[in-house]
Coordinates of N, CA and C and ligand atoms in Angstrom, one line a residue:
M12 N 102.6 87.6 92.9 CA 102.1 88.8 93.3 C 103.1 89.9 93.4
K13 N 103.0 91.2 93.3 CA 104.2 92.0 93.3 C 104.4 92.5 94.9
C14 N 105.8 92.4 95.1 CA 106.1 92.7 96.4 C 105.8 94.2 96.9
V15 N 105.4 94.5 98.1 CA 105.2 95.8 98.6 C 105.8 96.1 99.8
T16 N 106.9 95.2 100.2 CA 107.7 95.3 101.3 C 109.2 95.8 101.0
V17 N 110.0 94.8 100.9 CA 111.6 95.1 100.7 C 111.9 95.4 99.2
K18 N 111.3 94.4 98.4 CA 111.5 94.3 96.9 C 110.4 94.9 96.1
K19 N 110.0 96.2 96.4 CA 108.8 96.8 95.9 C 108.7 96.5 94.3
G20 N 107.6 96.0 93.8 CA 107.3 95.9 92.4 C 107.8 94.7 91.8
V21 N 108.6 93.8 92.5 CA 109.2 92.5 92.0 C 108.0 91.3 92.2
N22 N 107.8 90.6 91.2 CA 106.6 89.5 91.3 C 107.5 88.4 92.4
C23 N 106.9 88.0 93.3 CA 107.2 87.1 94.3 C 106.2 86.0 94.7
S24 N 106.5 84.8 94.8 CA 105.6 83.7 95.2 C 105.2 83.9 96.6
F25 N 106.0 84.5 97.4 CA 105.6 84.6 98.8 C 104.6 85.8 99.3
M26 N 104.5 86.7 98.3 CA 103.6 87.7 98.4 C 102.1 87.4 98.3
A27 N 101.3 87.7 99.2 CA 99.8 87.4 99.2 C 99.1 88.7 99.5
S28 N 97.8 88.6 99.3 CA 97.1 89.9 99.5 C 97.0 90.2 101.0
S29 N 97.4 89.2 101.9 CA 97.7 89.5 103.3 C 98.8 90.0 103.6
G30 N 99.8 90.1 102.7 CA 101.3 90.5 102.9 C 102.3 89.4 102.7
C31 N 103.4 89.6 103.0 CA 104.5 88.8 102.8 C 104.3 87.4 103.6
S32 N 104.4 86.3 103.0 CA 104.3 85.0 103.8 C 105.5 84.4 104.1
F33 N 106.7 85.0 103.8 CA 108.1 84.5 104.2 C 108.3 84.7 105.7
K34 N 108.7 83.7 106.3 CA 109.2 83.8 107.8 C 108.7 85.0 108.5
D35 N 109.5 86.1 108.7 CA 109.0 87.3 109.4 C 108.3 88.3 108.7
G36 N 108.2 88.0 107.4 CA 107.5 88.9 106.6 C 108.3 89.9 105.6
F37 N 109.5 89.6 105.5 CA 110.4 90.2 104.6 C 111.7 89.6 104.2
C38 N 112.2 90.1 103.1 CA 113.4 89.3 102.6 C 114.7 89.7 103.4
L39 N 115.7 88.9 103.5 CA 116.9 89.3 104.2 C 117.9 89.5 103.1
P40 N 118.9 90.4 103.6 CA 119.9 90.9 102.5 C 120.9 89.8 102.2
V41 N 121.7 89.9 101.2 CA 122.6 88.8 100.8 C 123.7 88.8 101.8
V42 N 124.4 87.7 101.7 CA 125.7 87.6 102.6 C 126.9 87.9 101.9
E43 N 128.2 87.7 102.6 CA 129.4 88.0 102.0 C 129.8 86.8 100.7
K44 N 129.2 85.6 100.9 CA 129.5 84.6 99.9 C 128.7 84.8 98.7
C45 N 127.8 85.6 98.8 CA 127.0 86.0 97.5 C 127.6 87.1 96.5
E46 N 128.7 87.6 97.2 CA 129.4 88.7 96.4 C 130.0 88.1 94.9
G47 N 129.5 88.7 94.0 CA 129.9 88.4 92.6 C 128.7 87.7 92.0
C48 N 127.6 87.3 92.5 CA 126.6 86.6 92.0 C 125.7 87.7 91.2
D49 N 125.3 87.0 90.0 CA 124.5 88.0 89.0 C 123.1 88.1 89.6
R50 N 122.6 87.3 90.5 CA 121.1 87.4 91.0 C 121.1 88.4 92.2
T51 N 122.0 89.1 92.4 CA 121.9 90.1 93.5 C 121.2 91.5 92.9
K52 N 120.5 92.3 93.7 CA 120.0 93.5 93.2 C 119.7 94.4 94.4
E53 N 120.0 95.7 94.3 CA 119.9 96.7 95.3 C 118.4 97.2 95.3
F54 N 118.0 97.2 96.5 CA 116.7 97.9 96.8 C 116.8 98.8 98.1
E55 N 116.5 100.0 97.7 CA 116.7 101.0 98.9 C 118.0 101.1 99.6
G56 N 119.2 100.9 99.0 CA 120.4 101.0 99.7 C 121.0 99.5 100.2
K57 N 120.2 98.6 100.0 CA 120.6 97.2 100.5 C 120.6 96.2 99.5
I58 N 121.5 95.2 99.5 CA 121.5 94.3 98.3 C 120.8 92.9 98.8
Y59 N 119.8 92.6 97.9 CA 119.0 91.3 98.2 C 119.2 90.5 96.9
C60 N 118.9 89.2 97.1 CA 118.9 88.1 96.1 C 117.6 88.0 95.3
N61 N 117.7 88.1 94.1 CA 116.3 88.2 93.3 C 115.8 86.7 93.2
S62 N 116.5 85.8 93.7 CA 116.0 84.4 93.7 C 115.4 83.6 94.9
Y63 N 115.9 84.2 96.1 CA 115.8 83.5 97.4 C 115.6 84.6 98.4
P64 N 114.7 84.5 99.4 CA 114.4 85.6 100.4 C 115.4 85.5 101.5
D65 N 116.1 84.3 101.7 CA 117.1 84.1 102.8 C 118.6 83.7 102.3
P66 N 119.2 84.5 101.7 CA 120.6 84.1 101.2 C 121.4 83.3 102.2
E67 N 121.5 83.6 103.4 CA 122.3 83.0 104.2 C 122.1 81.4 104.3
A68 N 120.8 81.3 104.4 CA 120.3 79.8 104.4 C 120.7 78.9 103.4
K69 N 120.8 79.5 102.2 CA 121.3 78.9 100.8 C 122.7 78.4 100.9
W70 N 123.5 78.9 101.8 CA 124.8 78.6 102.1 C 125.0 77.7 103.1
D71 N 124.0 77.2 103.9 CA 124.3 76.3 105.1 C 124.8 75.1 104.9
H72 N 124.5 74.5 103.6 CA 124.8 73.1 103.4 C 125.8 73.0 102.2
G73 N 126.8 74.0 102.0 CA 127.6 74.0 101.0 C 127.4 75.2 100.1
A74 N 127.5 75.3 98.8 CA 127.4 76.3 97.9 C 126.0 76.5 97.6
C75 N 125.6 77.7 97.5 CA 124.1 78.1 97.0 C 123.9 77.4 95.7
N76 N 122.9 76.7 95.4 CA 122.7 76.1 94.2 C 122.0 77.1 93.1
F77 N 121.7 78.3 93.5 CA 121.3 79.3 92.5 C 122.5 80.3 92.0
A78 N 123.6 80.1 92.7 CA 124.7 80.9 92.6 C 125.0 81.0 91.2
T79 N 125.5 82.2 90.5 CA 126.1 82.1 89.3 C 127.5 82.4 89.1
H80 N 128.1 82.5 90.5 CA 129.6 82.9 90.5 C 130.5 81.8 90.9
V81 N 129.7 80.7 91.5 CA 130.6 79.5 91.9 C 129.7 78.3 91.5
Q82 N 130.5 77.3 91.7 CA 129.8 76.0 91.4 C 130.2 75.1 92.4
A83 N 129.3 74.2 92.8 CA 129.5 73.2 94.0 C 130.0 72.0 93.2
V84 N 131.0 71.4 93.7 CA 131.4 70.1 93.0 C 131.6 69.0 94.4
V85 N 131.4 67.7 94.0 CA 131.6 66.8 95.1 C 132.7 66.2 94.6
D86 N 133.8 65.9 95.7 CA 135.1 65.3 95.3 C 134.9 63.9 95.5
K87 N 135.9 63.0 95.4 CA 135.9 61.6 95.6 C 135.6 61.0 96.9
A88 N 135.9 62.1 98.0 CA 135.6 61.6 99.2 C 134.2 61.9 99.5
G89 N 133.4 62.5 98.8 CA 132.0 62.9 99.0 C 131.8 64.4 99.5
K90 N 132.9 65.0 99.7 CA 132.9 66.5 100.3 C 132.5 67.4 99.3
V91 N 131.6 68.4 99.5 CA 131.2 69.5 98.7 C 132.4 70.5 98.6
K92 N 132.8 70.8 97.5 CA 133.8 71.8 97.3 C 133.3 72.9 96.4
I93 N 133.8 74.2 96.5 CA 133.2 75.1 95.8 C 134.2 75.6 94.8
N94 N 133.8 75.7 93.6 CA 134.6 76.1 92.4 C 134.4 77.4 92.1
P95 N 135.2 78.4 92.2 CA 134.9 79.8 92.0 C 135.1 80.2 90.6
L96 N 135.5 79.4 89.6 CA 135.8 79.6 88.4 C 134.7 79.5 87.3
K97 N 133.4 79.4 87.7 CA 132.3 79.2 87.0 C 132.2 80.4 86.1
A98 N 132.1 81.8 86.7 CA 132.0 82.9 86.1 C 133.1 83.1 85.0
S99 N 134.3 82.9 85.3 CA 135.4 83.2 84.5 C 135.4 82.2 83.3
K100 N 134.9 81.1 83.5 CA 134.8 80.1 82.4 C 133.8 80.6 81.3
R101 N 132.7 81.1 82.0 CA 131.6 81.6 81.1 C 132.1 83.0 80.4
A102 N 132.8 83.7 81.0 CA 133.4 84.9 80.4 C 134.3 84.4 79.1
A103 N 135.1 83.4 79.4 CA 136.1 82.9 78.5 C 135.3 82.3 77.2
R104 N 134.2 81.8 77.4 CA 133.4 81.2 76.3 C 132.8 82.5 75.5
G105 N 132.8 83.8 76.1 CA 132.2 84.8 75.4 C 130.7 85.1 75.8
R106 N 130.4 84.6 76.9 CA 128.8 84.9 77.3 C 128.8 85.9 78.4
Ligands
SF4_223 S1 121.4 83.2 94.1 FE1 122.6 82.2 95.9 S2 124.6 83.1 95.9 FE2 123.3 84.4 94.4 S3 122.6 86.2 95.5 FE3 120.9 84.5 95.8 S4 121.6 83.4 97.5 FE4 123.2 84.6 97.1

């Protein structure tokens, strides 16, 4: 159903005839770590994520799995590291 709150006109699975069913009833803006991601879009002067309504939560446990500008890799010790080269590798391949 199309959003009528923050991202007006965008199809969203949280939108219902009774209104937005996500947490407090609206999407939250992106966080600093989202900078450079292709999934961001501006709505009425604020930047939001096109894929997830609470961007900060997507970074709680390492890198956001929807991010287009970074890639999470697990090192030999089992720690999650963020590889920021994903976008530049894509650009080098000509995409
Ligand atoms: S996909 Fe992840 S990194 Fe990209 S804008 Fe959304 S929450 Fe941020």
